[in-house]
CSV table of C-alpha atoms in Angstrom, one decimal:
chain,number,residue,atom,x,y,z
D,1,MET,CA,-0.8,-6.6,-8.8
D,2,VAL,CA,-1.7,-10.5,-9.0
D,3,LYS,CA,-4.5,-9.6,-11.6
D,4,ALA,CA,-1.7,-7.7,-13.9
D,5,LEU,CA,0.4,-10.9,-13.0
D,6,ALA,CA,-2.7,-12.8,-14.7
D,7,GLY,CA,-2.4,-10.8,-17.8
D,8,ARG,CA,0.7,-11.3,-18.3
D,9,GLY,CA,0.0,-15.1,-18.7
D,10,HIS,CA,1.0,-16.4,-15.1
D,11,ARG,CA,-1.3,-18.5,-13.3
D,12,VAL,CA,-1.5,-17.8,-10.0
D,13,THR,CA,-2.9,-19.3,-7.0
D,14,PHE,CA,-3.7,-17.0,-3.6
D,15,TYR,CA,-3.6,-18.7,0.0
D,16,GLU,CA,-5.9,-16.8,2.2
D,17,PRO,CA,-6.2,-18.0,6.0
D,18,ASN,CA,-10.0,-18.2,7.2
D,19,ALA,CA,-8.9,-16.3,10.6
D,20,TYR,CA,-9.6,-12.6,11.7
D,21,GLN,CA,-13.7,-12.9,10.2
D,22,ARG,CA,-11.7,-12.2,6.7
D,23,GLN,CA,-14.2,-14.4,4.6
D,24,GLU,CA,-17.2,-12.0,5.9
D,25,HIS,CA,-15.5,-8.8,5.2
D,26,ARG,CA,-14.1,-9.4,1.5
D,27,ASP,CA,-14.2,-6.2,-1.2
D,28,ILE,CA,-14.8,-8.7,-4.3
D,29,GLU,CA,-15.5,-12.2,-4.9
D,30,PRO,CA,-13.2,-14.6,-5.8
D,31,PRO,CA,-11.8,-12.9,-9.0
D,32,PRO,CA,-11.5,-14.6,-12.8
D,33,TRP,CA,-7.9,-13.9,-12.5
D,34,ALA,CA,-6.2,-15.6,-9.8
D,35,GLU,CA,-7.3,-19.5,-7.9
D,36,VAL,CA,-8.2,-18.3,-4.1
D,37,VAL,CA,-7.7,-20.8,-1.4
D,38,VAL,CA,-8.9,-20.4,1.3
D,39,TYR,CA,-7.3,-22.7,4.3
D,40,GLU,CA,-8.0,-23.6,7.8
D,41,PRO,CA,-5.0,-21.9,9.7
D,42,SER,CA,-3.3,-25.0,11.4
D,43,GLU,CA,-0.2,-25.8,10.8
D,44,GLN,CA,-0.7,-29.8,9.5
D,45,GLU,CA,-2.9,-28.1,6.8
D,46,ALA,CA,-0.1,-25.4,5.8
D,47,ASP,CA,2.3,-27.7,5.5
D,48,ARG,CA,-0.1,-29.8,3.4
D,49,LEU,CA,-0.8,-26.5,0.8
D,50,VAL,CA,3.3,-25.8,0.8
D,51,ARG,CA,4.0,-29.5,-0.2
D,52,ALA,CA,1.5,-29.2,-2.7
D,53,ALA,CA,2.4,-25.7,-4.1
D,54,GLN,CA,5.5,-26.8,-4.4
D,55,SER,CA,5.2,-27.8,-8.4
D,56,ALA,CA,5.0,-24.2,-8.9
D,57,ASP,CA,7.6,-21.8,-10.9
D,58,LEU,CA,7.7,-19.4,-7.8
D,59,LEU,CA,6.7,-19.6,-3.9
D,60,ILE,CA,6.0,-16.5,-2.5
D,61,LYS,CA,5.8,-15.9,1.4
D,62,THR,CA,3.9,-12.2,2.1
D,63,SER,CA,4.7,-10.6,5.2
D,64,GLY,CA,2.5,-10.3,7.8
D,65,ILE,CA,-0.4,-12.5,7.4
D,66,GLY,CA,-1.1,-12.6,10.9
D,67,VAL,CA,-1.7,-16.2,11.5
D,68,LEU,CA,1.4,-19.0,11.3
D,69,ASP,CA,3.7,-16.2,9.9
D,70,ASP,CA,6.6,-17.9,12.1
D,71,PHE,CA,5.6,-21.4,10.6
D,72,PHE,CA,5.8,-20.4,6.6
D,73,GLU,CA,8.8,-17.9,7.2
D,74,GLY,CA,10.5,-21.4,8.4
D,75,ARG,CA,9.1,-23.7,5.8
D,76,ILE,CA,8.7,-21.8,2.8
D,77,PRO,CA,12.2,-21.9,2.3
D,78,ALA,CA,12.5,-25.5,2.9
D,79,ALA,CA,10.1,-25.9,-0.1
D,80,ARG,CA,12.8,-25.3,-3.0
D,81,THR,CA,13.4,-27.9,-5.7
D,82,GLY,CA,15.2,-28.0,-8.5
D,83,GLY,CA,12.8,-26.3,-10.7
D,84,ASN,CA,11.3,-23.7,-8.9
D,85,ARG,CA,12.5,-20.5,-6.6
D,86,VAL,CA,11.3,-19.1,-3.1
D,87,ILE,CA,10.1,-15.1,-2.4
D,88,TYR,CA,10.1,-13.2,0.4
D,89,TRP,CA,7.5,-10.2,-0.1
D,90,ASP,CA,7.7,-7.5,2.3
D,91,VAL,CA,4.6,-5.1,2.8
D,92,ASP,CA,5.6,-3.5,5.9
D,93,ALA,CA,9.7,-3.4,5.7
D,94,PRO,CA,10.3,-0.8,8.1
D,95,VAL,CA,8.4,-3.3,10.9
D,96,THR,CA,9.8,-6.3,9.6
D,97,ILE,CA,13.6,-4.8,9.7
D,98,ALA,CA,13.4,-3.8,12.9
D,99,ARG,CA,12.1,-7.4,14.2
D,100,LEU,CA,15.0,-8.9,12.5
D,101,ARG,CA,17.1,-6.5,14.4
D,102,SER,CA,15.4,-7.0,17.8
D,103,ASP,CA,16.3,-9.9,20.2
D,104,ARG,CA,12.8,-11.8,18.8
D,105,PRO,CA,13.5,-11.7,15.2
D,106,GLY,CA,11.7,-14.8,14.6
D,107,PRO,CA,12.7,-17.9,12.0
D,108,LEU,CA,13.2,-15.4,9.3
D,109,ARG,CA,16.4,-14.0,10.6
D,110,ALA,CA,17.9,-17.4,9.8
D,111,THR,CA,15.7,-18.8,7.0
D,112,LEU,CA,16.4,-15.0,4.9
D,113,PRO,CA,19.4,-15.9,3.0
D,114,SER,CA,17.7,-19.4,1.8
D,115,PHE,CA,15.0,-17.2,0.1
D,116,ASP,CA,16.3,-16.1,-4.0
D,117,LEU,CA,14.7,-12.9,-3.8
D,118,VAL,CA,13.3,-10.4,-1.3
D,119,LEU,CA,11.0,-8.1,-2.6
D,120,THR,CA,9.3,-4.7,-0.8
D,121,TYR,CA,6.1,-2.7,-1.2
D,122,GLY,CA,8.8,0.6,-0.6
D,123,GLY,CA,11.8,1.9,1.2
D,124,GLY,CA,14.7,2.7,-1.8
D,125,ASP,CA,17.8,2.0,-1.4
D,126,PRO,CA,18.1,2.3,2.6
D,127,VAL,CA,15.7,-0.5,2.9
D,128,VAL,CA,17.7,-2.4,-0.1
D,129,ARG,CA,20.7,-1.7,2.0
D,130,ASP,CA,19.3,-2.9,5.0
D,131,TYR,CA,18.1,-6.5,3.9
D,132,LEU,CA,21.3,-7.1,2.0
D,133,LYS,CA,23.3,-6.4,5.3
D,134,LEU,CA,20.9,-9.2,7.1
D,135,GLY,CA,21.4,-11.4,4.3
D,136,ALA,CA,19.5,-11.4,1.3
D,137,LYS,CA,20.7,-12.5,-1.7
D,138,SER,CA,19.2,-10.0,-3.7
D,139,CYS,CA,16.6,-7.6,-2.6
D,140,HIS,CA,14.5,-5.3,-5.1
D,141,PRO,CA,11.4,-2.4,-4.2
D,142,ILE,CA,8.3,-3.0,-6.2
D,143,TYR,CA,6.2,0.2,-5.5
D,144,ASN,CA,2.0,0.2,-5.0
D,145,GLY,CA,0.7,1.4,-8.2
D,146,LEU,CA,-2.7,2.2,-9.6
D,147,ASP,CA,-5.5,-0.3,-11.2
D,148,PRO,CA,-7.3,2.0,-14.0
D,149,GLU,CA,-10.0,-0.4,-14.7
D,150,THR,CA,-10.7,0.3,-11.3
D,151,HIS,CA,-9.8,4.0,-9.7
D,152,HIS,CA,-10.7,6.7,-12.5
D,153,PRO,CA,-12.4,9.8,-12.4
D,154,VAL,CA,-16.1,9.6,-11.8
D,155,GLU,CA,-19.2,12.0,-11.2
D,156,MET,CA,-18.8,14.0,-8.2
D,157,ASP,CA,-21.5,13.4,-5.4
D,158,GLY,CA,-22.3,16.1,-3.0
D,159,LYS,CA,-22.8,13.7,-0.3
D,160,TYR,CA,-18.7,13.4,-0.1
D,161,GLU,CA,-18.3,16.9,-2.1
D,162,CYS,CA,-15.8,19.4,0.9
D,163,ASP,CA,-12.4,21.0,0.6
D,164,LEU,CA,-10.6,18.7,2.4
D,165,GLY,CA,-10.9,14.8,2.6
D,166,PHE,CA,-8.7,12.4,4.3
D,167,LEU,CA,-9.4,8.3,3.8
D,168,GLY,CA,-7.7,6.2,6.4
D,169,ASN,CA,-8.0,4.2,9.2
D,170,ARG,CA,-7.3,4.6,12.6
D,171,LEU,CA,-3.7,3.0,13.5
D,172,PRO,CA,-1.5,3.3,16.9
D,173,ASP,CA,1.7,4.6,14.6
D,174,ARG,CA,-0.2,6.9,12.6
D,175,GLU,CA,-2.4,8.6,14.9
D,176,GLN,CA,-0.5,11.1,16.0
D,177,ARG,CA,0.5,12.6,12.5
D,178,VAL,CA,-3.4,12.6,11.6
D,179,GLU,CA,-3.8,15.2,14.4
D,180,GLY,CA,-0.7,16.7,13.3
D,181,PHE,CA,-1.6,17.4,9.4
D,182,PHE,CA,-5.5,16.5,9.3
D,183,PHE,CA,-7.3,17.9,12.7
D,184,ARG,CA,-4.5,20.6,12.9
D,185,ALA,CA,-5.4,22.3,9.3
D,186,ALA,CA,-9.1,22.0,10.5
D,187,GLU,CA,-8.5,23.8,13.6
D,188,VAL,CA,-6.4,26.5,11.9
D,189,SER,CA,-9.1,27.1,9.0
D,190,PRO,CA,-12.9,26.6,10.1
D,191,GLY,CA,-13.9,27.7,7.7
D,192,LEU,CA,-13.0,24.7,5.5
D,193,HIS,CA,-15.2,21.7,5.2
D,194,LEU,CA,-13.3,18.8,6.2
D,195,LEU,CA,-14.2,14.8,5.5
D,196,LEU,CA,-12.8,11.6,7.6
D,197,ALA,CA,-13.5,8.5,6.3
D,198,GLY,CA,-12.0,5.2,7.6
D,199,ASN,CA,-12.5,2.6,10.6
D,200,GLY,CA,-12.1,3.7,14.2
D,201,TRP,CA,-12.5,7.3,14.0
D,202,ALA,CA,-16.0,7.4,15.7
D,203,ASP,CA,-15.0,8.0,19.5
D,204,LYS,CA,-12.2,11.0,18.3
D,205,PRO,CA,-12.6,14.1,19.2
D,206,ARG,CA,-12.5,16.1,16.3
D,207,PRO,CA,-13.4,19.8,15.3
D,208,LYS,CA,-16.5,20.7,14.6
D,209,ASN,CA,-15.7,21.6,10.5
D,210,VAL,CA,-14.7,17.5,10.4
D,211,SER,CA,-17.5,15.2,9.2
D,212,TYR,CA,-17.0,11.5,9.9
D,213,LEU,CA,-18.3,9.0,7.3
D,214,GLY,CA,-16.9,5.8,9.0
D,215,HIS,CA,-16.1,3.0,6.7
D,216,LEU,CA,-15.7,3.5,3.3
D,217,PRO,CA,-16.2,0.7,0.8
D,218,THR,CA,-13.7,0.4,-1.8
D,219,ALA,CA,-16.3,1.0,-4.3
D,220,LEU,CA,-17.0,4.4,-3.1
D,221,HIS,CA,-13.2,5.7,-3.2
D,222,ASN,CA,-13.4,7.4,-6.1
D,223,VAL,CA,-16.4,9.4,-5.9
D,224,PHE,CA,-14.6,10.1,-2.4
D,225,ASN,CA,-12.0,11.3,-4.3
D,226,CYS,CA,-13.2,12.9,-7.1
D,227,SER,CA,-15.6,15.0,-5.0
D,228,ALA,CA,-13.1,16.8,-2.4
D,229,ARG,CA,-11.2,19.8,-3.8
D,230,ALA,CA,-7.9,18.2,-2.2
D,231,VAL,CA,-7.1,14.9,-0.9
D,232,LEU,CA,-4.8,14.6,2.1
D,233,ASN,CA,-2.2,11.4,2.1
D,234,ILE,CA,-0.8,11.1,5.7
D,235,CYS,CA,2.0,8.3,6.1
D,236,ARG,CA,2.4,6.3,9.0
D,237,ASN,CA,5.5,6.6,11.2
D,238,SER,CA,7.6,4.3,9.8
D,239,MET,CA,6.8,4.2,6.3
D,240,ALA,CA,7.7,8.6,6.7
D,241,GLU,CA,10.9,8.0,8.4
D,242,ASN,CA,12.3,5.7,5.7
D,243,GLY,CA,11.1,7.7,2.9
D,244,PHE,CA,10.2,5.8,-0.6
D,245,SER,CA,7.1,4.4,0.3
D,246,PRO,CA,3.8,6.0,-1.4
D,247,ALA,CA,0.8,4.3,-0.1
D,248,THR,CA,-1.7,2.2,-2.3
D,249,ARG,CA,-4.5,5.3,-1.7
D,250,VAL,CA,-1.8,7.9,-3.5
D,251,PHE,CA,-2.2,5.9,-6.9
D,252,GLU,CA,-6.1,5.5,-6.6
D,253,ALA,CA,-6.2,8.9,-5.4
D,254,ALA,CA,-4.6,10.2,-8.7
D,255,GLY,CA,-6.3,7.7,-10.8
D,256,ALA,CA,-9.3,9.8,-10.4
D,257,GLY,CA,-7.7,12.8,-11.0
D,258,ALA,CA,-7.7,14.2,-7.7
D,259,CYS,CA,-5.3,17.0,-6.1
D,260,ILE,CA,-3.3,15.2,-3.5
D,261,ILE,CA,-1.6,16.7,-0.9
D,262,THR,CA,1.1,14.5,0.9
D,263,ASP,CA,2.7,14.8,4.2
D,264,ASP,CA,7.0,15.5,3.3
D,265,TRP,CA,9.0,12.1,2.8
D,266,VAL,CA,12.4,11.5,1.1
D,267,GLY,CA,11.7,10.4,-2.7
D,268,ILE,CA,8.4,11.9,-3.3
D,269,GLU,CA,9.9,13.4,-6.2
D,270,GLN,CA,10.6,9.8,-7.4
D,271,PHE,CA,6.9,9.7,-7.9
D,272,PHE,CA,4.9,12.7,-8.5
D,273,ALA,CA,6.4,16.2,-9.4
D,274,PRO,CA,6.2,18.6,-6.3
D,275,GLU,CA,3.8,22.1,-6.9
D,276,GLN,CA,2.9,20.1,-10.7
D,277,GLU,CA,1.5,17.2,-9.7
D,278,ILE,CA,1.1,16.8,-6.0
D,279,LEU,CA,1.3,19.4,-3.3
D,280,VAL,CA,3.5,18.6,-0.4
D,281,ALA,CA,3.2,20.4,3.1
D,282,ARG,CA,5.0,19.3,6.9
D,283,ASN,CA,2.4,20.0,9.1
D,284,GLY,CA,-1.1,21.1,9.6
D,285,ASP,CA,-0.5,24.7,9.2
D,286,GLU,CA,0.8,23.9,5.8
D,287,VAL,CA,-2.0,22.2,4.8
D,288,ALA,CA,-4.1,25.1,5.7
D,289,GLY,CA,-2.0,27.7,4.4
D,290,LEU,CA,-2.4,25.5,0.8
D,291,MET,CA,-5.8,25.2,1.7
D,292,GLU,CA,-6.4,28.9,1.8
D,293,LYS,CA,-4.4,29.0,-1.9
D,294,LEU,CA,-5.7,26.3,-3.7
D,295,THR,CA,-8.2,27.2,-6.3
D,296,PRO,CA,-10.7,24.9,-7.9
D,297,GLU,CA,-8.8,24.6,-11.4
D,298,GLN,CA,-5.4,24.9,-9.6
D,299,ALA,CA,-7.1,21.7,-7.9
D,300,ARG,CA,-7.9,20.0,-11.4
D,301,ASN,CA,-4.7,20.8,-13.3
D,302,ILE,CA,-3.0,19.3,-10.3
D,303,GLY,CA,-5.1,16.1,-9.9
D,304,ALA,CA,-5.0,16.0,-14.2
D,305,ARG,CA,-1.0,16.3,-14.4
D,306,ALA,CA,-0.7,13.1,-11.5
D,307,ARG,CA,-3.2,10.9,-13.1
D,308,GLU,CA,-1.0,11.2,-16.5
D,309,ARG,CA,1.9,10.5,-14.5
D,310,ALA,CA,0.1,7.8,-12.7
D,311,LEU,CA,-1.2,6.0,-16.1
D,312,THR,CA,2.6,6.6,-18.0
D,313,GLN,CA,4.5,5.6,-15.1
D,314,HIS,CA,2.7,3.8,-11.8
D,315,THR,CA,0.1,1.4,-13.1
D,316,TYR,CA,0.3,-2.1,-11.9
D,317,ALA,CA,1.1,-3.5,-15.3
D,318,GLN,CA,3.8,-1.9,-15.4
D,319,ARG,CA,4.7,-3.3,-12.2
D,320,ALA,CA,4.0,-6.7,-13.3
D,321,VAL,CA,7.1,-6.3,-15.8
D,322,GLN,CA,9.5,-4.4,-12.9
D,323,PHE,CA,8.5,-7.8,-11.0
D,324,GLU,CA,9.3,-10.0,-13.9
D,325,ALA,CA,12.6,-8.2,-14.1
D,326,ALA,CA,13.5,-8.2,-10.7
D,327,VAL,CA,12.8,-12.3,-10.4
D,328,ALA,CA,14.9,-13.1,-13.5
D,329,GLU,CA,17.7,-10.8,-11.7
D,330,GLY,CA,17.0,-13.0,-9.4
D,331,GLY,CA,17.5,-16.7,-10.8
D,332,GLY,CA,13.9,-17.4,-10.9
D,333,ARG,CA,11.6,-17.7,-14.5
D,334,PRO,CA,8.8,-14.7,-14.2
């Protein structure tokens, strides 16, 4: 998204705390399309950066930084001047909204009305209504999307060849769904070869027909998606319950021309047409049933249609235009 905004002439400064060994696990080097500022996570340093950033047209607080979130939720709205706007960009709306409704909402419950605009990575109308009820002036979903320069078809590799692949880290609020969709499909169809990639699964008991790759760097996502007959998308619990929350990896897989099988959630048809551009399953048995009938030719055709849909409607270049429109509607200067 930042890259797409830079492509439209915006200058972006991205602030990253030096915490949780993030600098040792970067996916990319500092890019040409943004100025990256790595800072020590102290309130004194954070306050200095906020004051320095007040000259920008837009100050954006993203959710879930992991350090100093309470500080920024209280401090960013106070940085408004007559010449700038402040935005709260929520990358996990179900979690944030649940926190705001709890007895420990943090500073955001009080400062939310002071933000000029709330943007979310998903959630559709239900999340918009929730935010407006909580006091937000304006709320717009800006969904995940595709960068065609980084996610695209490549030659398949026998190392990653399989019937069904799942790429996802082991998360507490998704593990049960992975068991119910991915591992269950493996148990029901022992003749299938399934490939699992992502952090945290090494000590997880799994069926014999499931091979585990471990962590898969972003640079290998394309070959993973292009080498499987189909790839499986499994939402976290909160995202599945709220709907309208396609994960980044859905668009990455579509960009590679992969045939995607997704768990069922409200709003899928807004992004991809079921049966034509994406396959939908309600449980692992249905995943297995789809795989039994899915021929390589059908998989290629579904993947090609998904790629075409993603390129015409779901690129980050298009999301950047939507961002500009949302900011303009909220009174800012895109």
